[in-house]
JSON list of C-alpha atoms in Angstrom, two decimals:
[
{"chain": "I", "resi": 25, "resn": "UNK", "atom": "CA", "xyz": [-12.45, 4.92, 14.66]},
{"chain": "I", "resi": 26, "resn": "UNK", "atom": "CA", "xyz": [-10.10, 3.63, 11.99]},
{"chain": "I", "resi": 27, "resn": "UNK", "atom": "CA", "xyz": [-11.22, 0.69, 9.84]},
{"chain": "I", "resi": 28, "resn": "UNK", "atom": "CA", "xyz": [-7.99, -1.23, 10.58]},
{"chain": "I", "resi": 29, "resn": "UNK", "atom": "CA", "xyz": [-6.15, -0.91, 13.88]},
{"chain": "I", "resi": 30, "resn": "UNK", "atom": "CA", "xyz": [-2.62, -2.18, 14.43]},
{"chain": "I", "resi": 31, "resn": "UNK", "atom": "CA", "xyz": [-0.50, -1.83, 17.56]},
{"chain": "I", "resi": 32, "resn": "UNK", "atom": "CA", "xyz": [2.04, 0.89, 16.95]},
{"chain": "I", "resi": 33, "resn": "UNK", "atom": "CA", "xyz": [4.98, -1.19, 18.11]},
{"chain": "I", "resi": 34, "resn": "UNK", "atom": "CA", "xyz": [6.04, -4.67, 19.10]},
{"chain": "I", "resi": 35, "resn": "UNK", "atom": "CA", "xyz": [9.34, -6.02, 20.37]},
{"chain": "I", "resi": 36, "resn": "UNK", "atom": "CA", "xyz": [10.61, -9.57, 20.30]},
{"chain": "I", "resi": 37, "resn": "UNK", "atom": "CA", "xyz": [13.88, -11.43, 20.63]},
{"chain": "I", "resi": 38, "resn": "UNK", "atom": "CA", "xyz": [15.84, -13.09, 17.84]},
{"chain": "I", "resi": 39, "resn": "UNK", "atom": "CA", "xyz": [14.67, -16.67, 17.36]},
{"chain": "I", "resi": 40, "resn": "UNK", "atom": "CA", "xyz": [11.34, -16.00, 19.03]},
{"chain": "I", "resi": 41, "resn": "UNK", "atom": "CA", "xyz": [7.97, -15.64, 17.33]},
{"chain": "I", "resi": 42, "resn": "UNK", "atom": "CA", "xyz": [5.79, -12.61, 16.90]},
{"chain": "I", "resi": 43, "resn": "UNK", "atom": "CA", "xyz": [2.09, -12.19, 16.19]},
{"chain": "I", "resi": 44, "resn": "UNK", "atom": "CA", "xyz": [1.11, -8.90, 14.60]},
{"chain": "I", "resi": 45, "resn": "UNK", "atom": "CA", "xyz": [-2.57, -8.14, 14.80]},
{"chain": "I", "resi": 46, "resn": "UNK", "atom": "CA", "xyz": [-4.82, -6.15, 12.54]},
{"chain": "I", "resi": 47, "resn": "UNK", "atom": "CA", "xyz": [-8.19, -5.53, 14.14]},
{"chain": "I", "resi": 48, "resn": "UNK", "atom": "CA", "xyz": [-11.12, -4.63, 11.95]},
{"chain": "I", "resi": 49, "resn": "UNK", "atom": "CA", "xyz": [-13.70, -2.10, 13.07]},
{"chain": "I", "resi": 50, "resn": "UNK", "atom": "CA", "xyz": [-16.80, -3.85, 14.29]},
{"chain": "I", "resi": 51, "resn": "UNK", "atom": "CA", "xyz": [-18.83, -3.09, 11.15]},
{"chain": "I", "resi": 52, "resn": "UNK", "atom": "CA", "xyz": [-16.27, -4.98, 9.07]},
{"chain": "I", "resi": 53, "resn": "UNK", "atom": "CA", "xyz": [-16.45, -8.74, 9.60]},
{"chain": "I", "resi": 54, "resn": "UNK", "atom": "CA", "xyz": [-12.99, -10.25, 9.24]},
{"chain": "I", "resi": 55, "resn": "UNK", "atom": "CA", "xyz": [-14.41, -13.44, 7.79]},
{"chain": "I", "resi": 56, "resn": "UNK", "atom": "CA", "xyz": [-15.46, -11.50, 4.70]},
{"chain": "I", "resi": 57, "resn": "UNK", "atom": "CA", "xyz": [-12.06, -10.04, 3.88]},
{"chain": "I", "resi": 58, "resn": "UNK", "atom": "CA", "xyz": [-8.72, -11.04, 2.53]},
{"chain": "I", "resi": 59, "resn": "UNK", "atom": "CA", "xyz": [-6.04, -9.48, 4.70]},
{"chain": "I", "resi": 60, "resn": "UNK", "atom": "CA", "xyz": [-2.95, -8.35, 2.82]},
{"chain": "I", "resi": 61, "resn": "UNK", "atom": "CA", "xyz": [0.34, -7.84, 4.65]},
{"chain": "I", "resi": 62, "resn": "UNK", "atom": "CA", "xyz": [3.27, -5.66, 3.62]},
{"chain": "I", "resi": 63, "resn": "UNK", "atom": "CA", "xyz": [6.72, -5.13, 5.09]},
{"chain": "I", "resi": 64, "resn": "UNK", "atom": "CA", "xyz": [8.51, -1.81, 4.81]},
{"chain": "I", "resi": 65, "resn": "UNK", "atom": "CA", "xyz": [12.10, -1.11, 5.73]},
{"chain": "I", "resi": 66, "resn": "UNK", "atom": "CA", "xyz": [13.47, 2.42, 6.15]},
{"chain": "I", "resi": 67, "resn": "UNK", "atom": "CA", "xyz": [14.01, 4.27, 2.93]},
{"chain": "I", "resi": 68, "resn": "UNK", "atom": "CA", "xyz": [12.31, 1.64, 0.78]},
{"chain": "I", "resi": 69, "resn": "UNK", "atom": "CA", "xyz": [8.82, 1.11, -0.57]},
{"chain": "I", "resi": 70, "resn": "UNK", "atom": "CA", "xyz": [6.74, -1.63, 1.02]},
{"chain": "I", "resi": 71, "resn": "UNK", "atom": "CA", "xyz": [7.02, -5.22, -0.13]},
{"chain": "I", "resi": 72, "resn": "UNK", "atom": "CA", "xyz": [4.10, -7.64, -0.36]},
{"chain": "I", "resi": 73, "resn": "UNK", "atom": "CA", "xyz": [4.38, -10.52, 2.11]},
{"chain": "I", "resi": 74, "resn": "UNK", "atom": "CA", "xyz": [1.17, -12.49, 1.85]},
{"chain": "I", "resi": 75, "resn": "UNK", "atom": "CA", "xyz": [-2.58, -12.41, 1.71]},
{"chain": "I", "resi": 76, "resn": "UNK", "atom": "CA", "xyz": [-4.90, -14.51, 3.81]},
{"chain": "I", "resi": 77, "resn": "UNK", "atom": "CA", "xyz": [-8.60, -15.13, 3.82]},
{"chain": "I", "resi": 78, "resn": "UNK", "atom": "CA", "xyz": [-8.72, -18.74, 4.94]},
{"chain": "I", "resi": 79, "resn": "UNK", "atom": "CA", "xyz": [-6.49, -21.79, 5.01]},
{"chain": "I", "resi": 80, "resn": "UNK", "atom": "CA", "xyz": [-7.75, -22.60, 1.53]},
{"chain": "I", "resi": 81, "resn": "UNK", "atom": "CA", "xyz": [-7.56, -19.05, 0.22]},
{"chain": "I", "resi": 82, "resn": "UNK", "atom": "CA", "xyz": [-4.18, -17.53, 0.82]},
{"chain": "I", "resi": 83, "resn": "UNK", "atom": "CA", "xyz": [-1.06, -16.61, -1.12]},
{"chain": "I", "resi": 84, "resn": "UNK", "atom": "CA", "xyz": [2.56, -16.16, -0.14]},
{"chain": "I", "resi": 85, "resn": "UNK", "atom": "CA", "xyz": [4.51, -13.42, -1.86]},
{"chain": "I", "resi": 86, "resn": "UNK", "atom": "CA", "xyz": [7.24, -14.45, -4.23]},
{"chain": "I", "resi": 87, "resn": "UNK", "atom": "CA", "xyz": [10.39, -15.24, -2.29]},
{"chain": "I", "resi": 88, "resn": "UNK", "atom": "CA", "xyz": [8.76, -14.68, 1.09]},
{"chain": "I", "resi": 89, "resn": "UNK", "atom": "CA", "xyz": [10.00, -17.24, 3.61]},
{"chain": "I", "resi": 90, "resn": "UNK", "atom": "CA", "xyz": [7.54, -19.69, 5.10]},
{"chain": "I", "resi": 91, "resn": "UNK", "atom": "CA", "xyz": [8.40, -18.17, 8.48]},
{"chain": "I", "resi": 92, "resn": "UNK", "atom": "CA", "xyz": [5.77, -15.59, 7.59]},
{"chain": "I", "resi": 93, "resn": "UNK", "atom": "CA", "xyz": [2.20, -16.82, 7.72]},
{"chain": "I", "resi": 94, "resn": "UNK", "atom": "CA", "xyz": [-1.28, -15.44, 8.01]},
{"chain": "I", "resi": 95, "resn": "UNK", "atom": "CA", "xyz": [-4.32, -16.34, 10.02]},
{"chain": "I", "resi": 96, "resn": "UNK", "atom": "CA", "xyz": [-7.43, -14.86, 11.56]},
{"chain": "I", "resi": 97, "resn": "UNK", "atom": "CA", "xyz": [-8.92, -14.62, 15.03]},
{"chain": "I", "resi": 98, "resn": "UNK", "atom": "CA", "xyz": [-12.63, -14.42, 14.45]},
{"chain": "I", "resi": 99, "resn": "UNK", "atom": "CA", "xyz": [-13.37, -13.82, 18.11]},
{"chain": "I", "resi": 100, "resn": "UNK", "atom": "CA", "xyz": [-11.20, -10.70, 18.01]},
{"chain": "I", "resi": 101, "resn": "UNK", "atom": "CA", "xyz": [-12.30, -9.76, 14.49]},
{"chain": "I", "resi": 102, "resn": "UNK", "atom": "CA", "xyz": [-8.63, -9.60, 13.55]},
{"chain": "I", "resi": 103, "resn": "UNK", "atom": "CA", "xyz": [-6.14, -10.73, 10.98]},
{"chain": "I", "resi": 104, "resn": "UNK", "atom": "CA", "xyz": [-2.79, -11.98, 12.21]},
{"chain": "I", "resi": 105, "resn": "UNK", "atom": "CA", "xyz": [0.66, -12.01, 10.68]},
{"chain": "I", "resi": 106, "resn": "UNK", "atom": "CA", "xyz": [2.76, -14.63, 12.42]},
{"chain": "I", "resi": 107, "resn": "UNK", "atom": "CA", "xyz": [6.52, -14.55, 12.13]},
{"chain": "I", "resi": 108, "resn": "UNK", "atom": "CA", "xyz": [8.50, -17.45, 13.50]},
{"chain": "I", "resi": 109, "resn": "UNK", "atom": "CA", "xyz": [12.23, -17.69, 14.10]},
{"chain": "I", "resi": 110, "resn": "UNK", "atom": "CA", "xyz": [12.66, -13.92, 14.17]},
{"chain": "I", "resi": 111, "resn": "UNK", "atom": "CA", "xyz": [15.78, -12.58, 12.54]},
{"chain": "I", "resi": 112, "resn": "UNK", "atom": "CA", "xyz": [17.34, -9.14, 12.77]},
{"chain": "I", "resi": 113, "resn": "UNK", "atom": "CA", "xyz": [16.34, -8.54, 9.14]},
{"chain": "I", "resi": 114, "resn": "UNK", "atom": "CA", "xyz": [12.67, -8.83, 10.14]},
{"chain": "I", "resi": 115, "resn": "UNK", "atom": "CA", "xyz": [12.93, -5.52, 11.95]},
{"chain": "I", "resi": 116, "resn": "UNK", "atom": "CA", "xyz": [10.62, -3.32, 9.91]},
{"chain": "I", "resi": 117, "resn": "UNK", "atom": "CA", "xyz": [7.20, -1.70, 9.72]},
{"chain": "I", "resi": 118, "resn": "UNK", "atom": "CA", "xyz": [4.33, -4.01, 8.88]},
{"chain": "I", "resi": 119, "resn": "UNK", "atom": "CA", "xyz": [1.06, -2.91, 7.34]},
{"chain": "I", "resi": 120, "resn": "UNK", "atom": "CA", "xyz": [-2.21, -4.74, 6.89]},
{"chain": "I", "resi": 121, "resn": "UNK", "atom": "CA", "xyz": [-4.61, -3.89, 4.08]},
{"chain": "I", "resi": 122, "resn": "UNK", "atom": "CA", "xyz": [-8.13, -4.82, 3.08]},
{"chain": "I", "resi": 123, "resn": "UNK", "atom": "CA", "xyz": [-10.16, -4.11, 0.00]},
{"chain": "I", "resi": 124, "resn": "UNK", "atom": "CA", "xyz": [-13.63, -2.81, 0.73]},
{"chain": "I", "resi": 125, "resn": "UNK", "atom": "CA", "xyz": [-15.47, -2.82, -2.55]},
{"chain": "I", "resi": 126, "resn": "UNK", "atom": "CA", "xyz": [-13.19, -1.07, -5.00]},
{"chain": "I", "resi": 127, "resn": "UNK", "atom": "CA", "xyz": [-11.19, 0.86, -2.43]},
{"chain": "I", "resi": 128, "resn": "UNK", "atom": "CA", "xyz": [-8.21, -0.18, -0.40]},
{"chain": "I", "resi": 129, "resn": "UNK", "atom": "CA", "xyz": [-7.62, 0.62, 3.26]},
{"chain": "I", "resi": 130, "resn": "UNK", "atom": "CA", "xyz": [-4.31, 0.50, 5.09]},
{"chain": "I", "resi": 131, "resn": "UNK", "atom": "CA", "xyz": [-3.82, -0.11, 8.78]},
{"chain": "I", "resi": 132, "resn": "UNK", "atom": "CA", "xyz": [-1.65, 2.33, 10.66]},
{"chain": "I", "resi": 133, "resn": "UNK", "atom": "CA", "xyz": [1.30, -0.05, 10.77]},
{"chain": "I", "resi": 134, "resn": "UNK", "atom": "CA", "xyz": [3.27, -1.86, 13.46]},
{"chain": "I", "resi": 135, "resn": "UNK", "atom": "CA", "xyz": [6.95, -1.20, 14.04]},
{"chain": "I", "resi": 136, "resn": "UNK", "atom": "CA", "xyz": [8.57, -4.53, 14.87]},
{"chain": "I", "resi": 137, "resn": "UNK", "atom": "CA", "xyz": [11.81, -4.34, 16.78]},
{"chain": "I", "resi": 138, "resn": "UNK", "atom": "CA", "xyz": [13.97, -7.44, 17.03]},
{"chain": "I", "resi": 139, "resn": "UNK", "atom": "CA", "xyz": [16.34, -7.18, 19.96]},
{"chain": "D", "resi": 514, "resn": "UNK", "atom": "CA", "xyz": [12.42, -6.79, -15.79]},
{"chain": "D", "resi": 515, "resn": "UNK", "atom": "CA", "xyz": [9.46, -4.54, -15.23]},
{"chain": "D", "resi": 516, "resn": "UNK", "atom": "CA", "xyz": [10.10, -1.27, -13.46]},
{"chain": "D", "resi": 517, "resn": "UNK", "atom": "CA", "xyz": [8.28, 1.92, -12.64]},
{"chain": "D", "resi": 518, "resn": "UNK", "atom": "CA", "xyz": [9.88, 5.33, -12.87]},
{"chain": "D", "resi": 519, "resn": "UNK", "atom": "CA", "xyz": [8.10, 8.34, -11.48]},
{"chain": "D", "resi": 520, "resn": "UNK", "atom": "CA", "xyz": [8.68, 12.06, -11.58]},
{"chain": "D", "resi": 521, "resn": "UNK", "atom": "CA", "xyz": [7.08, 15.36, -10.75]},
{"chain": "D", "resi": 522, "resn": "UNK", "atom": "CA", "xyz": [7.49, 18.59, -8.82]},
{"chain": "D", "resi": 523, "resn": "UNK", "atom": "CA", "xyz": [8.80, 18.11, -5.32]},
{"chain": "D", "resi": 524, "resn": "UNK", "atom": "CA", "xyz": [7.99, 21.50, -3.81]},
{"chain": "D", "resi": 525, "resn": "UNK", "atom": "CA", "xyz": [4.59, 23.14, -3.94]},
{"chain": "D", "resi": 526, "resn": "UNK", "atom": "CA", "xyz": [2.88, 26.07, -2.30]},
{"chain": "D", "resi": 527, "resn": "UNK", "atom": "CA", "xyz": [-0.48, 25.72, -0.58]},
{"chain": "D", "resi": 528, "resn": "UNK", "atom": "CA", "xyz": [-3.42, 25.74, -3.00]},
{"chain": "D", "resi": 529, "resn": "UNK", "atom": "CA", "xyz": [-1.31, 24.55, -5.93]},
{"chain": "D", "resi": 530, "resn": "UNK", "atom": "CA", "xyz": [-1.86, 21.31, -7.82]},
{"chain": "D", "resi": 531, "resn": "UNK", "atom": "CA", "xyz": [0.37, 18.30, -7.28]},
{"chain": "D", "resi": 532, "resn": "UNK", "atom": "CA", "xyz": [1.23, 16.54, -10.52]},
{"chain": "D", "resi": 533, "resn": "UNK", "atom": "CA", "xyz": [3.12, 13.25, -10.78]},
{"chain": "D", "resi": 534, "resn": "UNK", "atom": "CA", "xyz": [3.67, 10.85, -13.64]},
{"chain": "D", "resi": 535, "resn": "UNK", "atom": "CA", "xyz": [4.80, 7.24, -13.61]},
{"chain": "D", "resi": 536, "resn": "UNK", "atom": "CA", "xyz": [6.15, 5.31, -16.57]},
{"chain": "D", "resi": 537, "resn": "UNK", "atom": "CA", "xyz": [6.04, 1.55, -16.96]},
{"chain": "D", "resi": 538, "resn": "UNK", "atom": "CA", "xyz": [9.08, -0.05, -18.54]},
{"chain": "D", "resi": 539, "resn": "UNK", "atom": "CA", "xyz": [9.66, -3.63, -19.61]},
{"chain": "D", "resi": 540, "resn": "UNK", "atom": "CA", "xyz": [6.18, -5.01, -19.19]},
{"chain": "D", "resi": 541, "resn": "UNK", "atom": "CA", "xyz": [2.55, -4.82, -20.26]},
{"chain": "D", "resi": 542, "resn": "UNK", "atom": "CA", "xyz": [0.37, -1.86, -19.40]},
{"chain": "D", "resi": 543, "resn": "UNK", "atom": "CA", "xyz": [-2.97, -3.58, -19.73]},
{"chain": "D", "resi": 544, "resn": "UNK", "atom": "CA", "xyz": [-4.26, -6.15, -17.29]},
{"chain": "D", "resi": 545, "resn": "UNK", "atom": "CA", "xyz": [-3.33, -4.22, -14.17]},
{"chain": "D", "resi": 546, "resn": "UNK", "atom": "CA", "xyz": [-4.55, -1.42, -12.00]},
{"chain": "D", "resi": 547, "resn": "UNK", "atom": "CA", "xyz": [-1.99, 1.36, -11.66]},
{"chain": "D", "resi": 548, "resn": "UNK", "atom": "CA", "xyz": [-1.98, 2.80, -8.20]},
{"chain": "D", "resi": 549, "resn": "UNK", "atom": "CA", "xyz": [-0.88, 5.81, -6.18]},
{"chain": "D", "resi": 550, "resn": "UNK", "atom": "CA", "xyz": [-0.07, 5.49, -2.49]},
{"chain": "D", "resi": 551, "resn": "UNK", "atom": "CA", "xyz": [1.39, 8.12, -0.22]},
{"chain": "D", "resi": 552, "resn": "UNK", "atom": "CA", "xyz": [3.24, 8.21, 3.08]},
{"chain": "D", "resi": 553, "resn": "UNK", "atom": "CA", "xyz": [3.67, 11.37, 5.16]},
{"chain": "D", "resi": 554, "resn": "UNK", "atom": "CA", "xyz": [7.11, 11.60, 6.77]},
{"chain": "D", "resi": 555, "resn": "UNK", "atom": "CA", "xyz": [7.32, 9.22, 9.71]},
{"chain": "D", "resi": 556, "resn": "UNK", "atom": "CA", "xyz": [3.74, 8.06, 9.26]},
{"chain": "D", "resi": 557, "resn": "UNK", "atom": "CA", "xyz": [1.77, 5.26, 7.68]},
{"chain": "D", "resi": 558, "resn": "UNK", "atom": "CA", "xyz": [0.63, 4.50, 4.17]},
{"chain": "D", "resi": 559, "resn": "UNK", "atom": "CA", "xyz": [-2.49, 5.89, 2.53]},
{"chain": "D", "resi": 560, "resn": "UNK", "atom": "CA", "xyz": [-4.06, 4.55, -0.64]},
{"chain": "D", "resi": 561, "resn": "UNK", "atom": "CA", "xyz": [-4.93, 7.39, -2.99]},
{"chain": "D", "resi": 562, "resn": "UNK", "atom": "CA", "xyz": [-6.51, 5.48, -5.83]},
{"chain": "D", "resi": 563, "resn": "UNK", "atom": "CA", "xyz": [-5.99, 3.49, -8.98]},
{"chain": "D", "resi": 564, "resn": "UNK", "atom": "CA", "xyz": [-6.60, 3.48, -12.71]},
{"chain": "D", "resi": 565, "resn": "UNK", "atom": "CA", "xyz": [-6.49, 0.81, -15.37]},
{"chain": "D", "resi": 566, "resn": "UNK", "atom": "CA", "xyz": [-5.41, 1.02, -18.99]},
{"chain": "D", "resi": 567, "resn": "UNK", "atom": "CA", "xyz": [-8.95, 1.85, -20.07]},
{"chain": "D", "resi": 568, "resn": "UNK", "atom": "CA", "xyz": [-9.10, 4.81, -17.72]},
{"chain": "D", "resi": 569, "resn": "UNK", "atom": "CA", "xyz": [-11.42, 3.23, -15.18]},
{"chain": "D", "resi": 570, "resn": "UNK", "atom": "CA", "xyz": [-10.68, 4.74, -11.77]},
{"chain": "D", "resi": 571, "resn": "UNK", "atom": "CA", "xyz": [-11.25, 4.08, -8.10]},
{"chain": "D", "resi": 572, "resn": "UNK", "atom": "CA", "xyz": [-10.40, 6.79, -5.59]},
{"chain": "D", "resi": 573, "resn": "UNK", "atom": "CA", "xyz": [-10.04, 7.04, -1.84]},
{"chain": "D", "resi": 574, "resn": "UNK", "atom": "CA", "xyz": [-13.31, 8.64, -0.72]},
{"chain": "D", "resi": 575, "resn": "UNK", "atom": "CA", "xyz": [-11.43, 11.03, 1.55]},
{"chain": "D", "resi": 576, "resn": "UNK", "atom": "CA", "xyz": [-9.47, 12.44, -1.41]},
{"chain": "D", "resi": 577, "resn": "UNK", "atom": "CA", "xyz": [-11.90, 11.92, -4.24]},
{"chain": "D", "resi": 578, "resn": "UNK", "atom": "CA", "xyz": [-12.94, 15.56, -4.55]},
{"chain": "D", "resi": 579, "resn": "UNK", "atom": "CA", "xyz": [-9.34, 16.64, -5.21]},
{"chain": "D", "resi": 580, "resn": "UNK", "atom": "CA", "xyz": [-7.88, 13.71, -7.16]},
{"chain": "D", "resi": 581, "resn": "UNK", "atom": "CA", "xyz": [-7.72, 13.05, -10.87]},
{"chain": "D", "resi": 582, "resn": "UNK", "atom": "CA", "xyz": [-5.88, 10.12, -12.41]},
{"chain": "D", "resi": 583, "resn": "UNK", "atom": "CA", "xyz": [-5.24, 9.59, -16.08]},
{"chain": "D", "resi": 584, "resn": "UNK", "atom": "CA", "xyz": [-3.41, 7.23, -18.42]},
{"chain": "D", "resi": 585, "resn": "UNK", "atom": "CA", "xyz": [-1.47, 7.64, -21.64]},
{"chain": "D", "resi": 586, "resn": "UNK", "atom": "CA", "xyz": [-1.41, 4.18, -23.17]},
{"chain": "D", "resi": 587, "resn": "UNK", "atom": "CA", "xyz": [0.74, 5.34, -26.08]},
{"chain": "D", "resi": 588, "resn": "UNK", "atom": "CA", "xyz": [3.54, 6.03, -23.61]},
{"chain": "D", "resi": 589, "resn": "UNK", "atom": "CA", "xyz": [2.70, 3.41, -20.96]},
{"chain": "D", "resi": 590, "resn": "UNK", "atom": "CA", "xyz": [2.32, 6.18, -18.44]},
{"chain": "D", "resi": 591, "resn": "UNK", "atom": "CA", "xyz": [-0.17, 7.11, -15.77]},
{"chain": "D", "resi": 592, "resn": "UNK", "atom": "CA", "xyz": [-0.53, 10.32, -13.82]},
{"chain": "D", "resi": 593, "resn": "UNK", "atom": "CA", "xyz": [-1.85, 11.77, -10.60]},
{"chain": "D", "resi": 594, "resn": "UNK", "atom": "CA", "xyz": [-3.16, 15.26, -10.01]},
{"chain": "D", "resi": 595, "resn": "UNK", "atom": "CA", "xyz": [-4.14, 16.44, -6.55]},
{"chain": "D", "resi": 596, "resn": "UNK", "atom": "CA", "xyz": [-5.53, 19.93, -6.41]},
{"chain": "D", "resi": 597, "resn": "UNK", "atom": "CA", "xyz": [-5.61, 22.51, -3.65]},
{"chain": "D", "resi": 598, "resn": "UNK", "atom": "CA", "xyz": [-2.75, 20.98, -1.69]},
{"chain": "D", "resi": 599, "resn": "UNK", "atom": "CA", "xyz": [-2.02, 21.85, 1.92]},
{"chain": "D", "resi": 600, "resn": "UNK", "atom": "CA", "xyz": [0.77, 20.96, 4.32]},
{"chain": "D", "resi": 601, "resn": "UNK", "atom": "CA", "xyz": [-1.18, 17.80, 5.15]},
{"chain": "D", "resi": 602, "resn": "UNK", "atom": "CA", "xyz": [-0.45, 16.56, 1.62]},
{"chain": "D", "resi": 603, "resn": "UNK", "atom": "CA", "xyz": [3.30, 16.56, 2.28]},
{"chain": "D", "resi": 604, "resn": "UNK", "atom": "CA", "xyz": [4.35, 12.96, 1.75]},
{"chain": "D", "resi": 605, "resn": "UNK", "atom": "CA", "xyz": [6.35, 10.50, -0.26]},
{"chain": "D", "resi": 606, "resn": "UNK", "atom": "CA", "xyz": [4.15, 9.54, -3.17]},
{"chain": "D", "resi": 607, "resn": "UNK", "atom": "CA", "xyz": [4.56, 6.08, -4.66]},
{"chain": "D", "resi": 608, "resn": "UNK", "atom": "CA", "xyz": [3.27, 4.81, -7.95]},
{"chain": "D", "resi": 609, "resn": "UNK", "atom": "CA", "xyz": [2.67, 1.09, -8.00]},
{"chain": "D", "resi": 610, "resn": "UNK", "atom": "CA", "xyz": [1.14, -1.83, -9.87]},
{"chain": "D", "resi": 611, "resn": "UNK", "atom": "CA", "xyz": [-1.82, -3.71, -8.47]},
{"chain": "D", "resi": 612, "resn": "UNK", "atom": "CA", "xyz": [-2.75, -7.17, -9.70]},
{"chain": "D", "resi": 613, "resn": "UNK", "atom": "CA", "xyz": [-5.75, -8.78, -8.06]},
{"chain": "D", "resi": 614, "resn": "UNK", "atom": "CA", "xyz": [-5.36, -6.64, -4.98]},
{"chain": "D", "resi": 615, "resn": "UNK", "atom": "CA", "xyz": [-1.66, -7.27, -4.54]},
{"chain": "D", "resi": 616, "resn": "UNK", "atom": "CA", "xyz": [0.62, -4.27, -4.94]},
{"chain": "D", "resi": 617, "resn": "UNK", "atom": "CA", "xyz": [3.68, -6.11, -6.09]},
{"chain": "D", "resi": 618, "resn": "UNK", "atom": "CA", "xyz": [5.70, -3.48, -7.92]},
{"chain": "D", "resi": 619, "resn": "UNK", "atom": "CA", "xyz": [6.54, -0.01, -6.67]},
{"chain": "D", "resi": 620, "resn": "UNK", "atom": "CA", "xyz": [8.16, 3.09, -8.00]},
{"chain": "D", "resi": 621, "resn": "UNK", "atom": "CA", "xyz": [11.04, 4.71, -6.19]},
{"chain": "D", "resi": 622, "resn": "UNK", "atom": "CA", "xyz": [8.84, 7.29, -4.48]},
{"chain": "D", "resi": 623, "resn": "UNK", "atom": "CA", "xyz": [8.77, 11.07, -4.79]},
{"chain": "D", "resi": 624, "resn": "UNK", "atom": "CA", "xyz": [8.85, 13.37, -1.80]},
{"chain": "D", "resi": 625, "resn": "UNK", "atom": "CA", "xyz": [6.39, 16.19, -2.30]},
{"chain": "D", "resi": 626, "resn": "UNK", "atom": "CA", "xyz": [6.63, 19.03, 0.19]},
{"chain": "D", "resi": 627, "resn": "UNK", "atom": "CA", "xyz": [3.95, 21.68, 0.52]},
{"chain": "D", "resi": 628, "resn": "UNK", "atom": "CA", "xyz": [5.30, 24.84, 2.07]},
{"chain": "D", "resi": 629, "resn": "UNK", "atom": "CA", "xyz": [4.48, 28.55, 1.75]}
]
């Protein structure tokens, strides 16, 4: 089983909100990790959006709108990327990442369609 | 404005060694971890590993036996070698800069295809 599991796709309407989940394997406790989120559009490298460990330990990427925010669902052992006021430009692939010791692990990515 | 420029062979045969180099322009080389990440066509991202200016490395355990990273601080360059490639190593390879876990600067990517 993968360390980080993301739904392969998600669709939402313009102006709506979307919650993208990143579920950690059961032997990884989400409370112990910072969750990093990246956005990738076709033909371009990923761009850092934000990192979130707690409400007091988080960082927004430079120039990233406040419509993008992070949180956790401890009961689901998951990190969440919340996007409000969806715009067509938010259509992209989204990846979560954790650092486990000195190694980094990527989730499989979620393709967000805004239609 | 800091930028990364990467280059290397784009077509390899199975069992050959992949070799890519990334140069850092317009910014400091020390104080960061320099990273390689790859993405097979149509698939997700995979962290390969990282190296700092002193040559300290961290590798993806699944690739560790085949990966070697190095730095040339005189040229502000870092390199990736991946030996014994197979078709499964076909991917776009990105060099990138990591600061405190955030990969905030990326190279343009190099498509490496492994084909007989």
